[in-house]
Amino acid sequence: MRHGDTELDLAKYIDHSMLNPTATPEQIEQFCQEADRYQFPVVCVYPSMVKLATEFSRGKKFKVCTVIGFPTGANTSATKLQEALEASENGAKELDVMVNLGWVKTGKSEEIYNEIAQICEETGQTVKAILETNLLTNTEKRLVAEICMDAGVSFLKTNTGWFGGVSVADVKMLNEITKGRVGIKASGGIHTCDQALELIRAGATRLGTSSGVKILQQREKEE
């Protein structure tokens, strides 16, 4: 572990994510208990579990996050907006919204902007745009990042994890693009303390992972 890493409050970076499609209410409750115990700022669950997670969050410090248009982003804009509004009504305070990758590939900048901006404006919640960087060229990454920032997102999120894991290089690129204007959520395949620390050093301000507890336990052993 590098000098200075021991001073880092690693828990505050972790979005404690339960995005297993077979997740049970008992597992959601467990993740919420872990978020409370380890002081993770966020629990991220599927939309159908938002109301339940919100109940478990009462009196606790963590917020409930959910995913919109997940994992492909190919839903219609109206469907995404309705999903986002319903999630907000059910208690979600943060929304990880998958961008329409087909629009990115065909240069439909206005459509991307309008979709994301409407969700940001009408929900009033913290929105993280998921870019799925593994499926984009560097030019496309820069374009969609700028569009989403202009549309009002609070974070750019690297990946869903469904199409490969996050890379340090992509986080560094997003850090160069954002220049601190918005946060960067690194997500996809983060399982170790070393990975987590390397991504934070590269510029990540949040880490989406289901391995938060294991990562903190690894860190305790290394210290």
XYZ file of C-alpha atoms in Angstrom:
223
model
C 0.000 0.000 0.000
C 1.431 3.388 -0.995
C 2.277 6.089 1.486
C -0.828 8.207 2.058
C -3.298 5.482 1.163
C -3.625 4.550 4.828
C -5.154 7.984 5.494
C -7.829 7.499 2.831
C -11.372 6.837 4.048
C -12.033 4.140 1.471
C -15.564 3.375 2.658
C -16.864 6.809 1.634
C -16.061 6.056 -2.023
C -18.126 2.875 -2.267
C -21.553 2.560 -3.866
C -22.487 -0.778 -2.299
C -24.138 -2.475 -5.276
C -26.550 -5.406 -5.324
C -27.305 -5.691 -9.040
C -27.689 -9.441 -9.190
C -30.991 -10.074 -11.024
C -31.750 -12.964 -8.638
C -31.301 -10.817 -5.519
C -33.803 -11.558 -2.758
C -35.286 -9.162 -0.201
C -33.073 -10.824 2.401
C -29.966 -10.003 0.371
C -31.089 -6.400 -0.072
C -31.571 -6.121 3.679
C -28.105 -7.582 4.243
C -26.514 -5.056 1.872
C -28.345 -2.216 3.604
C -27.129 -3.437 6.984
C -23.588 -3.599 5.624
C -23.860 -0.057 4.242
C -24.908 1.153 7.666
C -22.228 -0.822 9.480
C -19.339 0.163 7.192
C -20.617 3.699 6.477
C -20.914 3.319 2.727
C -22.698 6.399 1.348
C -24.918 4.523 -1.106
C -26.681 1.223 -1.722
C -27.417 0.589 -5.410
C -30.262 -1.791 -6.291
C -32.589 -2.552 -9.194
C -35.694 -0.348 -9.558
C -38.013 -3.082 -8.254
C -36.053 -3.106 -4.978
C -35.891 0.668 -4.425
C -38.938 0.871 -2.190
C -37.660 -1.988 -0.023
C -34.158 -0.532 0.247
C -35.665 2.846 1.121
C -37.518 1.235 4.021
C -34.247 -0.281 5.253
C -32.513 3.114 4.921
C -34.834 4.931 7.318
C -32.854 6.457 10.148
C -29.588 5.557 8.416
C -27.055 7.769 6.642
C -26.776 5.914 3.335
C -28.801 6.865 0.255
C -30.578 4.556 -2.164
C -29.438 4.508 -5.776
C -30.917 2.642 -8.717
C -30.160 1.998 -12.383
C -32.191 3.368 -15.296
C -32.266 1.817 -18.774
C -29.889 -0.827 -17.477
C -27.777 -2.427 -18.863
C -28.069 -1.513 -22.562
C -29.560 1.987 -22.613
C -31.694 1.017 -25.597
C -35.062 1.792 -23.981
C -37.069 4.720 -25.324
C -36.563 8.104 -23.700
C -40.148 8.045 -22.410
C -39.560 4.668 -20.735
C -36.337 5.855 -19.103
C -37.991 9.022 -17.841
C -40.912 7.110 -16.368
C -38.528 4.626 -14.754
C -36.526 7.493 -13.267
C -39.609 9.308 -11.974
C -41.037 6.150 -10.412
C -37.694 5.365 -8.780
C -37.594 8.879 -7.321
C -41.122 8.510 -5.989
C -40.104 5.216 -4.379
C -37.180 6.838 -2.571
C -34.153 6.722 -4.876
C -31.883 9.725 -4.399
C -29.320 8.780 -7.036
C -29.982 7.500 -10.566
C -27.377 5.686 -12.684
C -28.716 6.244 -16.212
C -27.420 4.200 -19.130
C -26.924 6.321 -22.227
C -28.208 5.170 -25.619
C -25.086 3.700 -27.189
C -26.688 3.473 -30.616
C -27.113 7.236 -30.518
C -23.491 7.640 -29.466
C -22.338 5.486 -32.393
C -24.421 7.479 -34.889
C -23.583 10.924 -33.511
C -27.087 11.808 -32.315
C -25.820 14.385 -29.836
C -29.079 16.294 -29.505
C -31.063 13.151 -28.687
C -28.533 12.095 -26.037
C -28.562 15.571 -24.498
C -32.351 15.849 -24.431
C -32.832 12.429 -22.850
C -30.329 12.977 -20.045
C -31.258 16.619 -19.456
C -34.950 15.760 -19.079
C -34.206 13.092 -16.468
C -31.930 15.478 -14.556
C -34.488 18.290 -14.650
C -37.680 16.364 -13.949
C -36.360 14.135 -11.151
C -34.075 16.649 -9.448
C -31.931 13.753 -8.261
C -28.214 13.051 -8.499
C -27.754 11.553 -11.964
C -24.767 9.459 -13.016
C -24.529 8.843 -16.770
C -23.232 5.343 -17.554
C -21.015 5.506 -20.643
C -20.011 1.829 -21.078
C -16.500 2.884 -22.036
C -15.468 -0.609 -23.168
C -17.817 -0.302 -26.150
C -16.726 3.203 -27.207
C -13.791 4.716 -29.049
C -11.808 7.440 -27.328
C -13.474 10.031 -29.561
C -16.914 8.715 -28.606
C -15.998 8.730 -24.908
C -15.030 12.389 -25.105
C -18.145 13.326 -27.056
C -20.658 11.593 -24.795
C -18.881 12.776 -21.646
C -19.153 16.413 -22.762
C -22.803 15.992 -23.766
C -23.750 14.430 -20.433
C -21.939 17.121 -18.454
C -23.743 19.802 -20.457
C -27.033 17.975 -19.749
C -26.528 18.367 -16.009
C -25.251 15.055 -14.672
C -23.416 14.947 -11.363
C -21.212 11.980 -12.268
C -19.895 10.070 -15.250
C -19.925 6.316 -14.633
C -17.566 4.120 -16.614
C -19.345 0.781 -17.029
C -22.257 -1.452 -16.112
C -19.950 -4.429 -15.643
C -21.995 -6.441 -18.153
C -19.563 -5.801 -21.028
C -16.232 -5.938 -19.210
C -14.588 -4.257 -16.266
C -13.354 -0.742 -15.708
C -9.827 0.258 -16.738
C -7.510 2.722 -15.050
C -6.848 4.294 -18.453
C -10.532 5.162 -18.901
C -10.748 6.719 -15.458
C -7.663 8.812 -16.210
C -9.226 9.924 -19.492
C -12.485 10.921 -17.815
C -10.511 12.777 -15.167
C -8.782 14.768 -17.902
C -12.109 15.495 -19.621
C -14.080 16.488 -16.527
C -11.384 18.640 -14.890
C -13.252 18.275 -11.612
C -16.567 19.575 -12.973
C -18.383 16.335 -12.120
C -17.592 13.181 -10.194
C -16.309 9.957 -11.748
C -17.808 6.619 -10.754
C -15.583 3.693 -11.640
C -17.597 0.511 -11.957
C -17.244 -3.007 -13.295
C -15.041 -5.789 -11.950
C -13.703 -4.013 -8.844
C -12.937 -6.796 -6.385
C -9.706 -5.934 -4.557
C -8.344 -3.184 -2.345
C -5.428 -2.606 -4.734
C -7.838 -2.083 -7.641
C -9.920 0.333 -5.616
C -6.941 2.431 -4.550
C -5.488 2.510 -8.064
C -8.784 3.760 -9.504
C -9.065 6.445 -6.839
C -5.515 7.580 -7.591
C -6.519 7.773 -11.275
C -9.366 10.140 -10.438
C -12.385 8.060 -9.382
C -14.560 9.755 -6.764
C -16.951 6.796 -6.407
C -16.559 3.044 -6.827
C -19.477 0.860 -7.838
C -18.884 -2.630 -6.490
C -20.572 -5.541 -4.761
C -17.274 -6.330 -3.022
C -17.119 -3.325 -0.712
C -16.982 -5.340 2.489
C -14.298 -7.652 1.114
C -12.259 -4.659 -0.080
C -12.310 -3.060 3.378
C -11.422 -6.368 5.013
C -8.439 -6.754 2.665
C -7.308 -3.295 3.592
C -7.471 -4.039 7.307
C -5.232 -7.079 6.794
C -2.720 -5.073 4.767
C -2.519 -2.384 7.433
